[in-house]
């Protein structure tokens, strides 16, 4: 009665099944709430903050229209990662994850599907925010290559964070709790960074912490990549931070992945 | 093809030092249906999880369609269909999209995946709800879709963990029909249940487990024979109950007490008359006496020599070593070296 059964081994399965799962993950993002979240919120943030602080910073000689969008990008990379962590938890709660485990689905394809769908989600968010920023005066002054670097760094940052949120999501299995829990580090890290105000706006003793926090380093590198003269040193610092996060979170995620049922 | 669809030898599995499955062995003949019967927490799901590569066993040897579960899990996964105790579906996608998703994951081309999805929706009477998201499905629809999802590509070995729990009688009957059909098509099936009636209707053979051990094995008729096929339930008002119990004990060693009812296994309907006469002879007044089919509780009582009062698996697992000696579950010496050392 049964056709010779194909196992999950092989690159063909990895790619094909990874693509199917990525498509499925993206369909979850293609709901009305998600569209609102990914398109409308960035718009509100860019123009809202600009309206609030734009003139204040103009008075200090800071071009807030150029300063703000990279921060919104970083903020949205957190959102991509956090919603992804909650989605992993939901997959455990619904049993979807378990069904994949008893099917001949390549183990790598489950991870690849997440990476691919979140990369697409992050990419779309960066493009939307950059276009919105354009209306507010944001420009890529450093040329096409630097602009591509901007997008690549932002997406890589989102994926590194996603590894961490996946570890949390898969080990918990409670999407609502995961979403709440992940908001804490997100808010703390964004507040204590150069996202919305320059580092010198913080008290002197806090300044070194703010300057060297991974979020500040990534945001400053993004700003640098959008500027007329991108600084290699700043970009390198961000690449190192993203690599460190990716390794640490990646190890945690693969550990959880091997145990989660 | 091997003689056995599933072979389980001395399976052991514990969670944080607490044994959930303690030396379970059984086989399922290729193309037959085995019913795994046991109360809550007896280890049914754990056995299925070990056989379907979800959990790694702590000991024992498991073969599915001739493939070693720990040695070649990919081979096993390519041969099994699994319907878990709880539905495992994408809640956001529609029923059709779920089936297509699983078809695509099993590498069916898109058109074929769609065709197969439509076939299954039709067969499981889900056509009307095909395009609704699963989160809008009723419990019964969800279970049917879940079973359909595991059958997208036919497999030689099928695992069904309490497939009819929560279904109304009609859906249950329909599902039984589907399961029989699967068996007739040649699949080896391991089905777990808490209902004696269910395994009785479907299974070629039955394995009864309790607290992680096999306590009986045989055909449904053989098992029921051990409880006498029927039980006599005698309703006795209070002052007489102890005396009635004593009298019935002469009749059968296995008298169970459930509230004001005393339950005795009988082997012939005529024994009802004998029981009534016996009590009457001794001047013990009763309210009622009737024959009925044994419940699972009573099968367990007959098999283990104690009532299945505690629904809590942990508790029973904890006292299982001291209190119960399964008649059929005698464990071969040396098979579980870790067990004695642990407790
Ligand atoms: N992941 C787990 N962690 C800890 N203990 C577990 C786990 N899974 C099962 N157990 C324990 O193992 C024992 C057997 O559980 P199992 O789920 O296999 O029983 P079951 O026969 O399927 O019960 P039910 O009829 O309620 O589904 C129980 O005592 C349960 O508490
Ligand atoms: Mg169970």
CSV table of N, CA and C in Angstrom, one decimal, chain B residues 40-140:
chain,number,residue,atom,x,y,z
B,40,UNK,N,-5.7,6.9,33.0
B,40,UNK,CA,-4.8,8.1,33.0
B,40,UNK,C,-3.5,7.9,33.6
B,41,UNK,N,-2.5,8.4,33.0
B,41,UNK,CA,-1.1,8.4,33.6
B,41,UNK,C,-0.5,7.0,33.5
B,42,UNK,N,-1.1,6.0,32.8
B,42,UNK,CA,-0.5,4.7,32.8
B,42,UNK,C,0.7,4.6,31.9
B,43,UNK,N,0.9,5.6,31.0
B,43,UNK,CA,2.1,5.6,30.2
B,43,UNK,C,1.8,5.3,28.7
B,44,UNK,N,0.6,5.4,28.3
B,44,UNK,CA,0.2,5.2,26.9
B,44,UNK,C,0.9,6.2,26.0
B,45,UNK,N,0.7,7.5,26.3
B,45,UNK,CA,1.3,8.5,25.4
B,45,UNK,C,2.8,8.4,25.4
B,46,UNK,N,3.4,8.1,26.6
B,46,UNK,CA,4.8,8.0,26.7
B,46,UNK,C,5.3,6.9,25.7
B,47,UNK,N,4.6,5.8,25.7
B,47,UNK,CA,5.0,4.7,24.8
B,47,UNK,C,5.0,5.1,23.4
B,48,UNK,N,3.9,5.8,23.0
B,48,UNK,CA,3.7,6.3,21.6
B,48,UNK,C,4.8,7.3,21.3
B,49,UNK,N,5.1,8.2,22.3
B,49,UNK,CA,6.1,9.2,22.0
B,49,UNK,C,7.5,8.6,21.8
B,50,UNK,N,7.8,7.5,22.5
B,50,UNK,CA,9.0,6.8,22.3
B,50,UNK,C,9.1,6.1,20.9
B,51,UNK,N,7.9,5.5,20.6
B,51,UNK,CA,7.9,4.8,19.3
B,51,UNK,C,7.9,5.8,18.1
B,52,UNK,N,7.5,7.0,18.3
B,52,UNK,CA,7.4,7.9,17.2
B,52,UNK,C,8.6,8.9,17.2
B,53,UNK,N,9.6,8.6,17.9
B,53,UNK,CA,10.9,9.3,17.9
B,53,UNK,C,10.8,10.7,18.6
B,54,UNK,N,9.7,11.0,19.3
B,54,UNK,CA,9.6,12.2,20.0
B,54,UNK,C,10.4,12.2,21.2
B,55,UNK,N,10.4,11.1,22.0
B,55,UNK,CA,11.1,11.0,23.2
B,55,UNK,C,12.2,9.9,23.0
B,56,UNK,N,13.3,10.0,23.6
B,56,UNK,CA,14.4,9.0,23.6
B,56,UNK,C,14.2,8.1,24.8
B,57,UNK,N,14.0,6.8,24.5
B,57,UNK,CA,13.8,5.9,25.6
B,57,UNK,C,15.0,5.8,26.5
B,58,UNK,N,14.8,5.4,27.8
B,58,UNK,CA,15.9,5.2,28.7
B,58,UNK,C,16.4,3.8,28.6
B,59,UNK,N,15.7,2.9,28.0
B,59,UNK,CA,16.2,1.6,27.9
B,59,UNK,C,15.2,0.8,27.0
B,60,UNK,N,15.7,-0.3,26.4
B,60,UNK,CA,14.9,-1.2,25.6
B,60,UNK,C,15.1,-1.0,24.2
B,61,UNK,N,14.5,-1.9,23.4
B,61,UNK,CA,14.7,-1.9,22.0
B,61,UNK,C,13.3,-1.7,21.3
B,62,UNK,N,13.2,-0.8,20.3
B,62,UNK,CA,12.0,-0.5,19.7
B,62,UNK,C,12.2,-0.6,18.2
B,63,UNK,N,11.4,-1.4,17.5
B,63,UNK,CA,11.4,-1.5,16.1
B,63,UNK,C,10.1,-1.1,15.5
B,64,UNK,N,10.1,-0.3,14.5
B,64,UNK,CA,8.9,0.1,13.8
B,64,UNK,C,9.1,-0.3,12.3
B,65,UNK,N,8.2,-1.2,11.8
B,65,UNK,CA,8.4,-1.7,10.4
B,65,UNK,C,9.8,-2.2,10.2
B,66,UNK,N,10.4,-2.8,11.2
B,66,UNK,CA,11.7,-3.4,11.1
B,66,UNK,C,12.8,-2.4,11.3
B,67,UNK,N,12.5,-1.1,11.5
B,67,UNK,CA,13.6,-0.1,11.7
B,67,UNK,C,13.7,0.3,13.1
B,68,UNK,N,15.0,0.4,13.5
B,68,UNK,CA,15.3,0.7,14.9
B,68,UNK,C,15.0,2.1,15.2
B,69,UNK,N,14.2,2.4,16.3
B,69,UNK,CA,13.7,3.7,16.5
B,69,UNK,C,14.9,4.7,17.0
B,70,UNK,N,15.8,4.1,17.8
B,70,UNK,CA,16.8,5.0,18.3
B,70,UNK,C,18.0,5.0,17.2
B,71,UNK,N,18.2,3.9,16.6
B,71,UNK,CA,19.3,3.9,15.6
B,71,UNK,C,19.0,4.5,14.3
B,72,UNK,N,17.8,4.5,13.8
B,72,UNK,CA,17.5,5.0,12.5
B,72,UNK,C,16.1,5.8,12.6
B,73,UNK,N,16.1,6.9,13.4
B,73,UNK,CA,14.8,7.6,13.5
B,73,UNK,C,14.3,8.2,12.2
B,74,UNK,N,15.2,8.5,11.3
B,74,UNK,CA,14.7,9.1,10.0
B,74,UNK,C,13.9,8.0,9.2
B,75,UNK,N,14.4,6.8,9.3
B,75,UNK,CA,13.7,5.7,8.6
B,75,UNK,C,12.4,5.5,9.2
B,76,UNK,N,12.3,5.6,10.5
B,76,UNK,CA,11.0,5.4,11.2
B,76,UNK,C,10.0,6.5,10.8
B,77,UNK,N,10.5,7.8,10.9
B,77,UNK,CA,9.6,8.9,10.6
B,77,UNK,C,9.0,8.8,9.2
B,78,UNK,N,9.8,8.2,8.3
B,78,UNK,CA,9.3,8.1,6.9
B,78,UNK,C,8.3,7.0,6.7
B,79,UNK,N,8.0,6.2,7.8
B,79,UNK,CA,7.1,5.1,7.7
B,79,UNK,C,5.9,5.2,8.6
B,80,UNK,N,5.8,6.3,9.4
B,80,UNK,CA,4.7,6.3,10.3
B,80,UNK,C,3.7,7.5,10.1
B,81,UNK,N,2.5,7.3,10.5
B,81,UNK,CA,1.5,8.3,10.6
B,81,UNK,C,1.1,8.4,12.0
B,82,UNK,N,1.1,9.7,12.6
B,82,UNK,CA,0.9,9.8,14.0
B,82,UNK,C,-0.3,10.8,14.2
B,83,UNK,N,-1.3,10.4,15.0
B,83,UNK,CA,-2.3,11.3,15.5
B,83,UNK,C,-2.2,11.3,17.0
B,84,UNK,N,-1.7,12.4,17.5
B,84,UNK,CA,-1.5,12.5,18.9
B,84,UNK,C,-2.7,12.6,19.7
B,85,UNK,N,-2.5,12.6,21.0
B,85,UNK,CA,-3.7,12.8,21.9
B,85,UNK,C,-4.4,14.1,21.8
B,86,UNK,N,-3.6,15.1,21.5
B,86,UNK,CA,-4.1,16.5,21.3
B,86,UNK,C,-3.8,16.9,19.9
B,87,UNK,N,-4.8,17.6,19.2
B,87,UNK,CA,-4.7,17.9,17.8
B,87,UNK,C,-3.4,18.7,17.7
B,88,UNK,N,-2.7,18.5,16.6
B,88,UNK,CA,-1.5,19.2,16.2
B,88,UNK,C,-1.7,19.8,14.9
B,89,UNK,N,-2.2,21.1,14.9
B,89,UNK,CA,-2.6,21.7,13.6
B,89,UNK,C,-2.1,23.2,13.6
B,90,UNK,N,-2.1,23.8,12.5
B,90,UNK,CA,-1.9,25.2,12.4
B,90,UNK,C,-3.2,25.9,12.6
B,91,UNK,N,-3.4,26.6,13.7
B,91,UNK,CA,-4.7,27.2,14.1
B,91,UNK,C,-5.1,28.4,13.2
B,92,UNK,N,-4.1,29.0,12.6
B,92,UNK,CA,-4.4,30.2,11.7
B,92,UNK,C,-4.8,29.8,10.4
B,93,UNK,N,-4.2,28.7,9.8
B,93,UNK,CA,-4.6,28.3,8.4
B,93,UNK,C,-5.9,27.6,8.4
B,94,UNK,N,-6.5,27.5,7.2
B,94,UNK,CA,-7.8,26.8,7.1
B,94,UNK,C,-7.5,25.3,7.1
B,95,UNK,N,-8.5,24.5,7.1
B,95,UNK,CA,-8.4,23.1,7.1
B,95,UNK,C,-7.7,22.6,5.8
B,96,UNK,N,-8.1,23.2,4.7
B,96,UNK,CA,-7.5,22.8,3.4
B,96,UNK,C,-6.0,23.2,3.4
B,97,UNK,N,-5.7,24.4,3.9
B,97,UNK,CA,-4.3,24.8,3.8
B,97,UNK,C,-3.5,24.0,4.8
B,98,UNK,N,-4.0,23.6,5.9
B,98,UNK,CA,-3.3,22.7,6.8
B,98,UNK,C,-2.9,21.4,6.0
B,99,UNK,N,-3.9,20.8,5.4
B,99,UNK,CA,-3.6,19.5,4.7
B,99,UNK,C,-2.6,19.7,3.5
B,100,UNK,N,-2.8,20.9,2.8
B,100,UNK,CA,-1.8,21.2,1.8
B,100,UNK,C,-0.4,21.4,2.3
B,101,UNK,N,-0.4,22.1,3.5
B,101,UNK,CA,0.9,22.3,4.1
B,101,UNK,C,1.7,21.0,4.4
B,102,UNK,N,0.9,20.1,5.0
B,102,UNK,CA,1.6,18.8,5.3
B,102,UNK,C,1.9,18.0,4.1
B,103,UNK,N,1.1,18.1,3.0
B,103,UNK,CA,1.4,17.4,1.8
B,103,UNK,C,2.6,18.0,1.2
B,104,UNK,N,2.7,19.3,1.2
B,104,UNK,CA,3.9,20.0,0.6
B,104,UNK,C,5.2,19.6,1.4
B,105,UNK,N,5.0,19.5,2.8
B,105,UNK,CA,6.2,19.2,3.6
B,105,UNK,C,6.6,17.7,3.3
B,106,UNK,N,5.7,16.9,2.9
B,106,UNK,CA,6.0,15.5,2.5
B,106,UNK,C,6.4,15.5,1.0
B,107,UNK,N,6.7,16.6,0.4
B,107,UNK,CA,7.2,16.7,-0.9
B,107,UNK,C,6.2,16.4,-2.0
B,108,UNK,N,4.9,16.5,-1.8
B,108,UNK,CA,4.0,16.3,-2.8
B,108,UNK,C,4.0,17.6,-3.7
B,109,UNK,N,3.9,17.4,-5.0
B,109,UNK,CA,3.8,18.6,-5.8
B,109,UNK,C,2.5,19.3,-5.5
B,110,UNK,N,2.5,20.7,-5.7
B,110,UNK,CA,1.4,21.5,-5.3
B,110,UNK,C,0.0,21.0,-5.7
B,111,UNK,N,-0.1,20.6,-7.0
B,111,UNK,CA,-1.4,20.2,-7.5
B,111,UNK,C,-1.8,18.9,-6.8
B,112,UNK,N,-0.9,18.0,-6.6
B,112,UNK,CA,-1.2,16.7,-6.0
B,112,UNK,C,-1.6,16.9,-4.5
B,113,UNK,N,-0.9,17.9,-3.8
B,113,UNK,CA,-1.2,18.2,-2.4
B,113,UNK,C,-2.6,18.7,-2.3
B,114,UNK,N,-3.0,19.5,-3.3
B,114,UNK,CA,-4.3,20.1,-3.3
B,114,UNK,C,-5.4,19.0,-3.5
B,115,UNK,N,-5.1,18.2,-4.5
B,115,UNK,CA,-6.0,17.1,-4.8
B,115,UNK,C,-6.2,16.2,-3.6
B,116,UNK,N,-5.1,15.8,-2.9
B,116,UNK,CA,-5.1,14.9,-1.8
B,116,UNK,C,-5.9,15.6,-0.6
B,117,UNK,N,-5.7,16.9,-0.5
B,117,UNK,CA,-6.4,17.7,0.6
B,117,UNK,C,-7.9,17.6,0.4
B,118,UNK,N,-8.3,17.8,-0.9
B,118,UNK,CA,-9.7,17.8,-1.2
B,118,UNK,C,-10.3,16.4,-0.9
B,119,UNK,N,-9.6,15.4,-1.3
B,119,UNK,CA,-10.0,14.0,-1.1
B,119,UNK,C,-10.3,13.8,0.4
B,120,UNK,N,-9.3,14.2,1.2
B,120,UNK,CA,-9.4,13.9,2.7
B,120,UNK,C,-10.5,14.7,3.3
B,121,UNK,N,-10.6,16.0,2.8
B,121,UNK,CA,-11.7,16.8,3.4
B,121,UNK,C,-13.1,16.2,3.1
B,122,UNK,N,-13.2,15.6,2.0
B,122,UNK,CA,-14.4,14.9,1.6
B,122,UNK,C,-14.6,13.7,2.5
B,123,UNK,N,-13.6,12.9,2.6
B,123,UNK,CA,-13.7,11.7,3.3
B,123,UNK,C,-14.0,11.9,4.8
B,124,UNK,N,-13.5,13.0,5.4
B,124,UNK,CA,-13.7,13.3,6.8
B,124,UNK,C,-14.8,14.3,7.0
B,125,UNK,N,-15.6,14.5,6.0
B,125,UNK,CA,-16.8,15.3,6.1
B,125,UNK,C,-16.5,16.7,6.6
B,126,UNK,N,-15.4,17.3,6.0
B,126,UNK,CA,-15.0,18.6,6.4
B,126,UNK,C,-15.1,19.6,5.3
B,127,UNK,N,-15.7,19.1,4.2
B,127,UNK,CA,-15.8,20.0,3.0
B,127,UNK,C,-16.4,21.4,3.3
B,128,UNK,N,-17.4,21.4,4.1
B,128,UNK,CA,-18.1,22.7,4.3
B,128,UNK,C,-17.2,23.7,5.1
B,129,UNK,N,-16.3,23.1,5.9
B,129,UNK,CA,-15.4,24.0,6.8
B,129,UNK,C,-14.0,24.1,6.2
B,130,UNK,N,-13.9,23.6,4.9
B,130,UNK,CA,-12.5,23.5,4.4
B,130,UNK,C,-11.8,24.9,4.4
B,131,UNK,N,-12.5,26.0,4.2
B,131,UNK,CA,-11.8,27.2,4.1
B,131,UNK,C,-11.9,28.1,5.3
B,132,UNK,N,-12.4,27.5,6.4
B,132,UNK,CA,-12.4,28.2,7.7
B,132,UNK,C,-11.1,28.0,8.4
B,133,UNK,N,-10.7,29.0,9.1
B,133,UNK,CA,-9.4,28.8,9.9
B,133,UNK,C,-9.7,27.7,11.0
B,134,UNK,N,-8.7,26.9,11.3
B,134,UNK,CA,-8.9,25.8,12.3
B,134,UNK,C,-9.3,26.3,13.6
B,135,UNK,N,-8.9,27.5,14.0
B,135,UNK,CA,-9.3,28.0,15.3
B,135,UNK,C,-10.9,28.2,15.5
B,136,UNK,N,-11.6,28.2,14.3
B,136,UNK,CA,-13.0,28.2,14.4
B,136,UNK,C,-13.6,26.8,14.4
B,137,UNK,N,-12.9,25.8,14.4
B,137,UNK,CA,-13.4,24.4,14.3
B,137,UNK,C,-13.9,24.0,15.7
B,138,UNK,N,-14.9,23.1,15.7
B,138,UNK,CA,-15.3,22.4,16.9
B,138,UNK,C,-14.3,21.3,17.3
B,139,UNK,N,-14.3,20.8,18.5
B,139,UNK,CA,-13.4,19.8,18.9
B,139,UNK,C,-13.4,18.6,18.0
B,140,UNK,N,-14.6,18.2,17.6
B,140,UNK,CA,-14.7,17.0,16.8
B,140,UNK,C,-14.2,17.2,15.4
